[in-house]
Amino acid sequence: TTTPTIKLLSGLAGIPAGPVVAVGNNGTILQWVDPAWSFMPGGLTSDFYDVWGDGAGLVIAVGALGTTYSRLPDGTWEAGSAGTADLNSIHGTGPGSVWAVGDGGAALFFDGGGWNPLALPTTSDLNAVFALAANDVWVAGDNGVILHYDGNDWTRPSISPTDRFFSVWASGVDDVYVSGDNTTLLHYDGTKWKDLGPDLNSPFPSLYIHEVWGLGRNHVYAAAELTPSSPSPAPTAGRVLHGGGWLYRYDGRSWSEFYSDPGQDIWSVWG
């Protein structure tokens, strides 16, 4: 569906039947209510970087300088603030258990009444958070940072990549994905980590995998963009190799190219 904007959109969330909310730069918040998108609301100027919904009508967007904007279950919008750091990602398990992370190792927890700062063992910029439960939270960011919270402590797994990580998603304790630059797509099976980037069989030397998301362990998507500084390989029949975005899909057996758009980078996927 075409959205009524040419601005950068960086996050999607909502309820499959609607409303669905997309956020982006310069205060962009779009709301989908079948059959059309509309700008909601007006007068915002802050960049928004991510959005999360509880599946029951609550939607929270986060962005620059700790800006938050929430769509309440009754359809009204509410401005707020969560600290002063740029917030790059938000996720939760319910309206009283929401996590947000951002630049400089910033991390906050929303308990339904307000945002509470958290102390994480890193000062690297954090780009992604995903909560399976209140005692099972994953965070990923720059300089190869991956952190896991077990309800008591934050720990860092022993892995070798030092990539910049953009996204984390999990269907269970033994099915965790982390994506990043250099075509990095890590998978944790509960015991060990493996880089699945080569399994995409991409013709490109290097991709930014901006987001990984799934409906379940046998239905996973990865949204990717050609690294701007990466030289393109020789063209192959029926394929455009300069710029644009790609979606890859895992069906429980293998990864395959699902969709491509040579004119638009793809930053987020949700459904």
Short mmCIF file of C-alpha atoms in Angstrom, two decimals:
data_model
loop_
_atom_site.label_atom_id
_atom_site.label_comp_id
_atom_site.label_asym_id
_atom_site.label_seq_id
_atom_site.Cartn_x
_atom_site.Cartn_y
_atom_site.Cartn_z
CA THR A 1 0.00 0.00 0.00
CA THR A 2 1.35 3.43 -0.94
CA THR A 3 2.00 5.78 1.97
CA PRO A 4 1.36 9.54 1.54
CA THR A 5 4.93 10.67 2.20
CA ILE A 6 8.43 10.78 0.76
CA LYS A 7 10.04 11.02 4.18
CA LEU A 8 12.23 8.33 5.72
CA LEU A 9 10.11 5.77 7.56
CA SER A 10 11.95 3.68 10.14
CA GLY A 11 9.39 1.66 12.12
CA LEU A 12 6.03 -0.14 11.93
CA ALA A 13 3.71 -1.47 14.63
CA GLY A 14 0.06 -1.94 15.44
CA ILE A 15 -2.71 -4.47 15.14
CA PRO A 16 -2.93 -6.52 11.92
CA ALA A 17 -6.56 -5.47 11.39
CA GLY A 18 -5.63 -1.85 12.14
CA PRO A 19 -4.72 0.66 13.16
CA VAL A 20 -1.10 0.29 12.02
CA VAL A 21 1.37 3.08 12.79
CA ALA A 22 4.51 3.98 10.80
CA VAL A 23 7.04 6.51 12.11
CA GLY A 24 9.91 8.45 10.58
CA ASN A 25 11.87 11.67 10.45
CA ASN A 26 10.65 15.26 10.92
CA GLY A 27 7.82 14.19 13.21
CA THR A 28 6.30 11.76 10.73
CA ILE A 29 3.63 9.52 12.21
CA LEU A 30 1.32 7.75 9.77
CA GLN A 31 -1.73 5.74 10.78
CA TRP A 32 -3.33 3.07 8.63
CA VAL A 33 -7.04 2.53 9.06
CA ASP A 34 -8.42 0.54 6.16
CA PRO A 35 -8.44 1.60 3.38
CA ALA A 36 -5.92 4.47 3.67
CA TRP A 37 -2.93 6.02 5.43
CA SER A 38 -3.20 9.44 7.07
CA PHE A 39 -0.80 11.73 8.89
CA MET A 40 -1.33 11.61 12.67
CA PRO A 41 -1.13 14.07 14.37
CA GLY A 42 0.20 17.44 13.14
CA GLY A 43 2.78 19.84 14.50
CA LEU A 44 5.51 17.31 15.45
CA THR A 45 9.12 17.99 14.47
CA SER A 46 11.27 15.38 16.26
CA ASP A 47 12.65 12.41 14.38
CA PHE A 48 11.07 9.10 15.39
CA TYR A 49 13.17 5.95 15.09
CA ASP A 50 10.96 3.10 16.26
CA VAL A 51 7.45 2.20 17.36
CA TRP A 52 5.90 -0.67 19.33
CA GLY A 53 2.34 -1.78 19.96
CA ASP A 54 0.88 -4.08 22.60
CA GLY A 55 -1.62 -5.64 20.20
CA ALA A 56 -4.58 -4.18 22.10
CA GLY A 57 -4.49 -0.57 20.92
CA LEU A 58 -1.55 0.99 22.77
CA VAL A 59 1.21 2.21 20.42
CA ILE A 60 4.36 4.06 21.58
CA ALA A 61 6.84 5.82 19.28
CA VAL A 62 10.34 6.84 20.43
CA GLY A 63 12.96 9.05 18.87
CA ALA A 64 15.40 11.92 19.13
CA LEU A 65 16.27 13.38 22.54
CA GLY A 66 14.04 10.95 24.39
CA THR A 67 10.86 12.05 22.61
CA THR A 68 7.90 9.69 22.96
CA TYR A 69 4.46 9.84 21.39
CA SER A 70 1.76 7.36 22.33
CA ARG A 71 -1.53 6.32 20.79
CA LEU A 72 -3.76 5.24 23.66
CA PRO A 73 -6.34 2.45 23.30
CA ASP A 74 -9.12 5.06 23.07
CA GLY A 75 -7.46 6.54 19.96
CA THR A 76 -6.10 9.72 21.54
CA TRP A 77 -2.45 10.74 21.21
CA GLU A 78 -0.19 11.78 24.08
CA ALA A 79 3.25 13.44 24.00
CA GLY A 80 5.89 12.42 26.49
CA SER A 81 9.59 12.22 27.29
CA ALA A 82 11.93 9.44 28.38
CA GLY A 83 15.25 11.01 29.27
CA THR A 84 17.39 13.06 26.87
CA ALA A 85 19.26 10.46 24.81
CA ASP A 86 18.18 9.53 21.29
CA LEU A 87 16.04 6.41 21.64
CA ASN A 88 16.49 3.98 18.75
CA SER A 89 14.31 1.03 19.68
CA ILE A 90 11.33 0.03 21.83
CA HIS A 91 9.69 -3.29 22.67
CA GLY A 92 7.62 -4.77 25.45
CA THR A 93 5.46 -7.62 26.67
CA GLY A 94 2.51 -5.49 27.78
CA PRO A 95 1.43 -1.94 28.69
CA GLY A 96 3.28 -2.13 32.02
CA SER A 97 6.45 -3.82 30.79
CA VAL A 98 8.12 -1.82 28.00
CA TRP A 99 11.82 -1.36 27.24
CA ALA A 100 13.56 1.37 25.23
CA VAL A 101 17.25 1.72 24.34
CA GLY A 102 19.36 4.37 22.63
CA ASP A 103 22.61 6.22 22.20
CA GLY A 104 25.41 6.06 24.74
CA GLY A 105 24.08 2.86 26.31
CA ALA A 106 20.82 4.53 27.31
CA ALA A 107 18.12 2.12 28.50
CA LEU A 108 14.75 2.72 30.15
CA PHE A 109 11.85 0.65 31.47
CA PHE A 110 8.21 1.77 31.39
CA ASP A 111 6.11 0.27 34.19
CA GLY A 112 2.81 1.75 33.07
CA GLY A 113 3.23 4.89 35.13
CA GLY A 114 6.54 6.33 33.98
CA TRP A 115 9.95 5.70 32.44
CA ASN A 116 12.73 4.49 34.74
CA PRO A 117 16.42 4.62 33.72
CA LEU A 118 18.44 1.39 33.72
CA ALA A 119 22.18 0.84 34.09
CA LEU A 120 23.56 -1.42 31.36
CA PRO A 121 27.21 -2.54 31.18
CA THR A 122 28.00 -0.59 28.00
CA THR A 123 28.30 2.96 26.68
CA SER A 124 27.94 1.92 23.02
CA ASP A 125 24.94 3.13 21.08
CA LEU A 126 22.11 0.60 21.40
CA ASN A 127 19.96 0.10 18.33
CA ALA A 128 17.59 -2.74 19.16
CA VAL A 129 15.68 -4.32 22.04
CA PHE A 130 13.35 -7.34 22.10
CA ALA A 131 11.54 -8.70 25.13
CA LEU A 132 10.27 -12.28 25.24
CA ALA A 133 9.35 -11.88 28.91
CA ALA A 134 10.18 -9.64 31.86
CA ASN A 135 13.13 -11.96 32.60
CA ASP A 136 14.17 -12.61 28.99
CA VAL A 137 15.24 -9.42 27.17
CA TRP A 138 17.78 -9.00 24.36
CA VAL A 139 19.60 -5.79 23.40
CA ALA A 140 21.98 -5.18 20.48
CA GLY A 141 24.00 -2.20 19.26
CA ASP A 142 27.27 -0.82 17.96
CA ASN A 143 30.71 -2.37 18.42
CA GLY A 144 29.32 -5.91 18.45
CA VAL A 145 27.29 -5.36 21.62
CA ILE A 146 24.73 -8.04 22.43
CA LEU A 147 23.29 -8.16 25.95
CA HIS A 148 20.79 -10.48 27.62
CA TYR A 149 18.73 -9.80 30.75
CA ASP A 150 17.54 -12.77 32.84
CA GLY A 151 15.53 -10.79 35.37
CA ASN A 152 18.55 -10.17 37.60
CA ASP A 153 21.65 -9.40 35.55
CA TRP A 154 22.73 -8.23 32.11
CA THR A 155 25.29 -10.55 30.49
CA ARG A 156 27.19 -10.44 27.22
CA PRO A 157 27.56 -13.67 25.19
CA SER A 158 30.97 -14.71 23.96
CA ILE A 159 30.83 -14.06 20.23
CA SER A 160 33.49 -12.74 17.88
CA PRO A 161 31.72 -10.27 15.52
CA THR A 162 32.32 -6.58 16.19
CA ASP A 163 29.73 -5.43 13.68
CA ARG A 164 27.16 -2.73 14.16
CA PHE A 165 23.94 -4.51 15.03
CA PHE A 166 20.61 -3.00 14.00
CA SER A 167 17.91 -5.46 15.05
CA VAL A 168 17.06 -8.34 17.35
CA TRP A 169 14.03 -10.66 17.24
CA ALA A 170 13.20 -13.98 18.91
CA SER A 171 10.41 -16.55 18.87
CA GLY A 172 11.76 -18.36 21.93
CA VAL A 173 14.77 -18.91 24.15
CA ASP A 174 16.29 -21.18 21.50
CA ASP A 175 15.47 -19.04 18.46
CA VAL A 176 17.09 -15.59 18.61
CA TYR A 177 18.21 -13.48 15.63
CA VAL A 178 20.49 -10.44 15.54
CA SER A 179 21.14 -8.56 12.29
CA GLY A 180 23.64 -5.87 11.31
CA ASP A 181 26.03 -4.53 8.73
CA ASN A 182 28.41 -6.61 6.59
CA THR A 183 25.49 -9.00 5.80
CA THR A 184 25.55 -10.17 9.41
CA LEU A 185 22.57 -12.31 10.43
CA LEU A 186 23.32 -14.14 13.67
CA HIS A 187 21.16 -16.94 15.08
CA TYR A 188 21.22 -18.36 18.61
CA ASP A 189 19.78 -21.84 19.12
CA GLY A 190 19.97 -21.75 22.91
CA THR A 191 23.50 -23.13 22.93
CA LYS A 192 25.60 -21.52 20.24
CA TRP A 193 25.61 -18.60 17.77
CA LYS A 194 25.91 -19.00 14.00
CA ASP A 195 26.15 -16.38 11.23
CA LEU A 196 23.44 -17.10 8.66
CA GLY A 197 24.43 -14.23 6.37
CA PRO A 198 25.94 -16.59 3.76
CA ASP A 199 22.64 -18.52 3.70
CA LEU A 200 20.92 -15.53 2.08
CA ASN A 201 22.90 -16.29 -1.10
CA SER A 202 22.93 -12.59 -1.89
CA PRO A 203 24.81 -11.47 -5.04
CA PHE A 204 25.89 -8.35 -3.16
CA PRO A 205 29.27 -8.11 -1.43
CA SER A 206 27.76 -6.45 1.64
CA LEU A 207 24.29 -5.62 2.98
CA TYR A 208 22.92 -3.62 5.86
CA ILE A 209 20.31 -5.96 7.36
CA HIS A 210 18.24 -3.30 9.08
CA GLU A 211 15.63 -5.56 10.64
CA VAL A 212 14.81 -9.19 11.24
CA TRP A 213 11.27 -10.12 12.29
CA GLY A 214 9.05 -13.15 12.13
CA LEU A 215 5.66 -14.71 12.68
CA GLY A 216 7.35 -17.80 14.14
CA ARG A 217 10.50 -19.88 13.92
CA ASN A 218 9.58 -21.11 10.42
CA HIS A 219 8.40 -17.77 9.08
CA VAL A 220 11.12 -15.11 9.41
CA TYR A 221 11.88 -12.02 7.32
CA ALA A 222 15.04 -9.90 6.95
CA ALA A 223 14.92 -6.34 5.54
CA ALA A 224 18.15 -5.29 3.86
CA GLU A 225 19.82 -2.44 2.00
CA LEU A 226 22.87 -2.50 -0.26
CA THR A 227 25.83 -0.99 1.60
CA PRO A 228 26.45 2.36 -0.16
CA SER A 229 30.23 1.92 -0.27
CA SER A 230 30.06 -1.66 -1.50
CA PRO A 231 30.79 -2.24 -5.20
CA SER A 232 28.03 -4.08 -7.02
CA PRO A 233 28.79 -7.39 -8.75
CA ALA A 234 28.21 -7.83 -12.45
CA PRO A 235 24.49 -7.66 -13.33
CA THR A 236 22.60 -10.90 -13.75
CA ALA A 237 19.48 -11.45 -15.82
CA GLY A 238 16.38 -9.85 -14.35
CA ARG A 239 18.16 -8.29 -11.38
CA VAL A 240 18.95 -4.66 -10.57
CA LEU A 241 22.15 -4.36 -8.57
CA HIS A 242 22.54 -0.68 -7.75
CA GLY A 243 20.90 0.67 -4.58
CA GLY A 244 17.47 -0.19 -3.23
CA GLY A 245 16.10 -2.61 -0.68
CA TRP A 246 15.53 -6.33 -0.37
CA LEU A 247 13.40 -8.64 1.72
CA TYR A 248 14.52 -12.19 2.46
CA ARG A 249 12.29 -14.91 3.89
CA TYR A 250 13.04 -18.08 5.85
CA ASP A 251 10.46 -20.87 5.50
CA GLY A 252 11.87 -23.33 8.02
CA ARG A 253 14.20 -24.88 5.46
CA SER A 254 16.11 -22.15 3.65
CA TRP A 255 16.38 -18.39 3.02
CA SER A 256 15.30 -16.89 -0.31
CA GLU A 257 14.82 -13.46 -1.83
CA PHE A 258 11.17 -12.52 -1.29
CA TYR A 259 10.90 -8.96 -2.62
CA SER A 260 13.13 -6.21 -4.00
CA ASP A 261 12.72 -2.52 -4.83
CA PRO A 262 15.67 -0.89 -6.60
CA GLY A 263 14.30 2.57 -5.84
CA GLN A 264 13.67 2.32 -2.09
CA ASP A 265 15.73 1.19 0.88
CA ILE A 266 13.81 -1.17 3.20
CA TRP A 267 14.30 -0.42 6.89
CA SER A 268 11.52 -2.26 8.68
CA VAL A 269 9.19 -5.22 8.34
CA TRP A 270 6.13 -6.10 10.43
CA GLY A 271 2.80 -7.87 10.01
#
